[in-house]
Coordinates of C-alpha atoms and ligand atoms in Angstrom, one line a residue:
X2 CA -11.3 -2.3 -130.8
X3 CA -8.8 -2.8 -133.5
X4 CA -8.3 -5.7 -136.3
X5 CA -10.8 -7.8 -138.0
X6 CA -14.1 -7.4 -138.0
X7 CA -15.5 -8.9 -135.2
X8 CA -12.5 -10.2 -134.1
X9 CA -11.9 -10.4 -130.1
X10 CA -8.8 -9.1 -128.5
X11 CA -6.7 -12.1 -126.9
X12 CA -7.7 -10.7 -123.4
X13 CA -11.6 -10.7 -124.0
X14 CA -11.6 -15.0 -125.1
X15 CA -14.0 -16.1 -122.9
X16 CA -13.1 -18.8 -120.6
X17 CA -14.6 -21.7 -118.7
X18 CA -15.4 -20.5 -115.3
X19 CA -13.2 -22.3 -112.2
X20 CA -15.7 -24.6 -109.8
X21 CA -16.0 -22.0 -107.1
X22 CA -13.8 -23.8 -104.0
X23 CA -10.7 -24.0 -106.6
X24 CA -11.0 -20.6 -107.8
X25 CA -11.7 -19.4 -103.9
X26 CA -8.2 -21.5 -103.5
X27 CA -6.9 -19.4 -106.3
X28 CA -7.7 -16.6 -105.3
X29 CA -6.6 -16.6 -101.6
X30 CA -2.9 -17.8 -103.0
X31 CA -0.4 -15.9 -102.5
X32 CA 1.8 -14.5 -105.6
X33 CA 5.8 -15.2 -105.2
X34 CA 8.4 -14.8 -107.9
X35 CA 12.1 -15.5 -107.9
X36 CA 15.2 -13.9 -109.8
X37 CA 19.1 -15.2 -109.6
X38 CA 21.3 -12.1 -110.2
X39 CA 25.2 -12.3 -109.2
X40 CA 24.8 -15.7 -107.6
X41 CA 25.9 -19.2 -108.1
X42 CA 22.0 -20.3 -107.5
X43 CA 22.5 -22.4 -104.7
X44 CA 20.0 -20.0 -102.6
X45 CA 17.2 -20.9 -105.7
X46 CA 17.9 -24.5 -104.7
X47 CA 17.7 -23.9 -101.0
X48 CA 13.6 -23.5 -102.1
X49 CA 13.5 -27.0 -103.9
X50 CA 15.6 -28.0 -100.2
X51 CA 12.2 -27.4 -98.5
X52 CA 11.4 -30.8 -100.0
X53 CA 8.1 -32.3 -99.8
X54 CA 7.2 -29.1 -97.7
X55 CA 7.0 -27.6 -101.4
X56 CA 3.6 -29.2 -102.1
X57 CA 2.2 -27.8 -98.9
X58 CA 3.0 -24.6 -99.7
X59 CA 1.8 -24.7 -103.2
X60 CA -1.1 -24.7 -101.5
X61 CA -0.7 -21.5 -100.1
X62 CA 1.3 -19.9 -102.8
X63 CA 1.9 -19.5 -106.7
X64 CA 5.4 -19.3 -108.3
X65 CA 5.2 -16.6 -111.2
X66 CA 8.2 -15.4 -112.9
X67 CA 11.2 -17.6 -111.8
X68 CA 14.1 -20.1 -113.1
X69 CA 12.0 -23.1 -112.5
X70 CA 9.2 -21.6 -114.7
X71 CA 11.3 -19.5 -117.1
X72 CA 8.7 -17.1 -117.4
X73 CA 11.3 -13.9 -117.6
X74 CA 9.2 -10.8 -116.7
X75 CA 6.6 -10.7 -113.8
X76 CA 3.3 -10.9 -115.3
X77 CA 1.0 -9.9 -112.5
X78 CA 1.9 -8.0 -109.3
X79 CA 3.3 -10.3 -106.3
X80 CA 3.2 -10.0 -102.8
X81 CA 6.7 -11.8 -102.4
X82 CA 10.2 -11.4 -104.9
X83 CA 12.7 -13.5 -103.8
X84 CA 16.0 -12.4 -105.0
X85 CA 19.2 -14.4 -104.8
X86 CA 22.6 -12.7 -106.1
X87 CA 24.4 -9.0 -105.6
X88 CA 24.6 -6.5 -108.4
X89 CA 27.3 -7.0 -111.0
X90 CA 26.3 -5.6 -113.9
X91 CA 23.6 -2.9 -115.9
X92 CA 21.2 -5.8 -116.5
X93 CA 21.1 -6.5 -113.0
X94 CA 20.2 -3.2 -111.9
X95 CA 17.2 -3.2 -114.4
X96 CA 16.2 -6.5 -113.4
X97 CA 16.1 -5.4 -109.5
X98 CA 14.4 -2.5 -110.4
X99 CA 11.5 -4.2 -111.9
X100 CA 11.3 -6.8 -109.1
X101 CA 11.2 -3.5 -106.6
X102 CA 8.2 -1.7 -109.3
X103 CA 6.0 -5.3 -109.1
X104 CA 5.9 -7.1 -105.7
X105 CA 5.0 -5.8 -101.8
X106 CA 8.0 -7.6 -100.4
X107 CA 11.3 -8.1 -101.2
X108 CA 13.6 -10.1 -99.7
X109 CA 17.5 -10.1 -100.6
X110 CA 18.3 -14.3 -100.1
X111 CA 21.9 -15.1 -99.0
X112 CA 25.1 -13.7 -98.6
X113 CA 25.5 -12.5 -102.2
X114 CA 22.3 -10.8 -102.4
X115 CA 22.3 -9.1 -98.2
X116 CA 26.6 -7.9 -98.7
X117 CA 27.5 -8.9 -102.2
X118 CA 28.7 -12.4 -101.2
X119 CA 32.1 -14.2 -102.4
X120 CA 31.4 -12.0 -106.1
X121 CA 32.0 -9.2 -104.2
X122 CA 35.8 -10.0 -104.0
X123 CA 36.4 -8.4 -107.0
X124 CA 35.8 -5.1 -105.4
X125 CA 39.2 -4.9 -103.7
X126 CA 40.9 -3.9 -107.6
X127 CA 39.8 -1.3 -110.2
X128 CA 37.5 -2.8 -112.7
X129 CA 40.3 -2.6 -115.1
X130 CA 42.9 -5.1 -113.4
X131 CA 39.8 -7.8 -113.0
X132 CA 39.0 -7.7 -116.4
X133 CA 43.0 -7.8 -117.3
X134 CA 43.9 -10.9 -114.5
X135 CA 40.5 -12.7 -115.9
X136 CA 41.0 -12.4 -119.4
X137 CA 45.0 -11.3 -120.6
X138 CA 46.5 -12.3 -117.9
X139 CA 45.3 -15.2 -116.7
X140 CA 46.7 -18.3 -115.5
X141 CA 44.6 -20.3 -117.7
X142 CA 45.4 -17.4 -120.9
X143 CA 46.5 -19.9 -123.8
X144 CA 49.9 -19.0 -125.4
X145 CA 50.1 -17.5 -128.5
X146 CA 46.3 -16.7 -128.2
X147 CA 45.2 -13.4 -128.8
X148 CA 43.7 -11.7 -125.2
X149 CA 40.5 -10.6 -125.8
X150 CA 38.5 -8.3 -123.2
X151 CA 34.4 -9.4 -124.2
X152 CA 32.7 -6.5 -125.6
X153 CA 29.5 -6.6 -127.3
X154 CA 26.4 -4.2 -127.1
X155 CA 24.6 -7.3 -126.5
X156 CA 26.8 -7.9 -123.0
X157 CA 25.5 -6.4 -120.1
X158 CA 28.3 -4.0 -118.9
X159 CA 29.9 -4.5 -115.6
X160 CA 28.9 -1.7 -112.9
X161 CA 32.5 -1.1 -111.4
X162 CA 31.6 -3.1 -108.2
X163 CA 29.2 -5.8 -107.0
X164 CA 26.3 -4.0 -105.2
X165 CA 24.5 -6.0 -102.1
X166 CA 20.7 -5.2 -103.5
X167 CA 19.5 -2.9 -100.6
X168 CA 22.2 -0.3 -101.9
X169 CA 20.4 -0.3 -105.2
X170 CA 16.6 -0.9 -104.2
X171 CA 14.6 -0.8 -100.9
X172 CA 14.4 -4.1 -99.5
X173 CA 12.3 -5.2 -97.0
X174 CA 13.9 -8.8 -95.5
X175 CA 17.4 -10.2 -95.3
X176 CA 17.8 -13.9 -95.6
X177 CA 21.6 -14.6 -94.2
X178 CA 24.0 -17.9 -95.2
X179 CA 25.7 -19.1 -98.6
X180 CA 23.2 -20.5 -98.9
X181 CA 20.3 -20.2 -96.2
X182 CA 19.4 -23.7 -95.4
X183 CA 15.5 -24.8 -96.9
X184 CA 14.4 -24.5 -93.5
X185 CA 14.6 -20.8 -93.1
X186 CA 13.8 -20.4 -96.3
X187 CA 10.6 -22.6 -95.9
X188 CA 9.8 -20.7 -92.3
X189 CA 10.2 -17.6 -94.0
X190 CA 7.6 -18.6 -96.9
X191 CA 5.1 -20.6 -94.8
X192 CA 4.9 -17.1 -92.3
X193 CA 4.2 -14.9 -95.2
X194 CA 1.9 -17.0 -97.0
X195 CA 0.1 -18.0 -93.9
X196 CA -0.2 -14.2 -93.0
X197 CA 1.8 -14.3 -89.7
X198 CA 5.0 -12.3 -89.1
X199 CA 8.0 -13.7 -90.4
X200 CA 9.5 -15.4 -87.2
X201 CA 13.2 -17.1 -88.0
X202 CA 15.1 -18.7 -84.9
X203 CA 18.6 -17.7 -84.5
X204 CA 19.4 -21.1 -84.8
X205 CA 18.5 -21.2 -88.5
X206 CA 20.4 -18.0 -89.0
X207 CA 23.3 -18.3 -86.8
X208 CA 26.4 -20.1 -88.2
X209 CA 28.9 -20.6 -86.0
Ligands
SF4_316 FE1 25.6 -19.0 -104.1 FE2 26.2 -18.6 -101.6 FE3 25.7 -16.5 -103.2 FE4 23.7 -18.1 -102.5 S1 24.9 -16.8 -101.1 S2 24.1 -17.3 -104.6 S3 24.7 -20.1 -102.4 S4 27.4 -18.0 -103.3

């Protein structure tokens, strides 16, 4: 062991033991994490839409790396990774990649994340003319002001179209609507972490 004398690496602090039925309780959780990519985050907020069904399922599950806990990297392996949002960008793709390396499941959540969604509009043009109408010549563009394209080295770059995830990474459910209503995803969450097969009625993913 390095450092001081004596010292005691941060992962060997002893700690105080769990009473058994809470760390049984703990132990029998399931492990979720969640990650907004090219998406507005209304599918994040379709999970906070299972309302006071939440606390149930805290029961039964425990939220790792997500927005609501801000943790930014998953810090233990998950058997669920909920992701919300297409591909838009390099940091995207990285973060996807790491969700796909650290949990059993992956599910791509709404319309953004299952085709690319409404960001996916901008695949109709060459990269080129979206920067151009978005920044030079926009409607919005104040006169006089010089047009600027953003470019730093600490901006993600733009991959030349929005990706739905499962053209980037394996993934293993697809949760349709913009955004799926809390009740699928709810029924969707309550299967897995109850160890049944995820059953969804049509009539929670049908929408017309
Ligand atoms: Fe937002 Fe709809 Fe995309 Fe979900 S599917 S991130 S609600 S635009």
């Amino acid at each position: 062991m390095s450092g001081e004398p004596g010292a005691i690496a941060s992962h060997e602090l002893p700690r105080t033991p769990l009473p058994e039925a809470q760390a049984a309780l703990r132990r029998d959780k399931i492990k979720i994490a969640t990650i907004s990519l090219c998406g507005c985050w209304g599918c994040n907020l379709s999970i906070l839409d299972c309302d006071e069904r939440i606390l149930g399922l805290l029961d039964k599950v425990t939220i790792t790396r997500s927005s609501f806990t801000d943790i930014k990297r998953i810090p233990e392996r998950c058997a669920v990774g909920l992701v919300e949002g297409g591909v838009a960008n390099e940091e995207n793709i990285e973060t996807l990649a790491h969700f796909r390396e650290n949990c059993d499941i992956l599910i791509s959540v709404g319309a953004c994340a299952v085709w690319g969604g409404v960001p996916s509009l901008r695949n109709t043009l060459p990269l080129a003319d979206v920067l151009r109408e978005a920044y030079v010549d926009s409607v919005t563009a104040v006169a006089g002001a010089p047009a600027i394209v953003p470019a730093h080295p600490d901006l993600p770059r733009l991959t030349v179209k929005v990706f739905p995830c499962h053209e980037v990474v394996h993934m293993d459910y697809f949760l349709p609507g913009c955004p799926p209503s809390g009740d699928a995803v709810f029924t969707v969450l309550d299967d897995l972490a109850s160890g049944r097969p995820v059953d969804l009625p049509t009539s929670l993913t049908k929408f017309d």
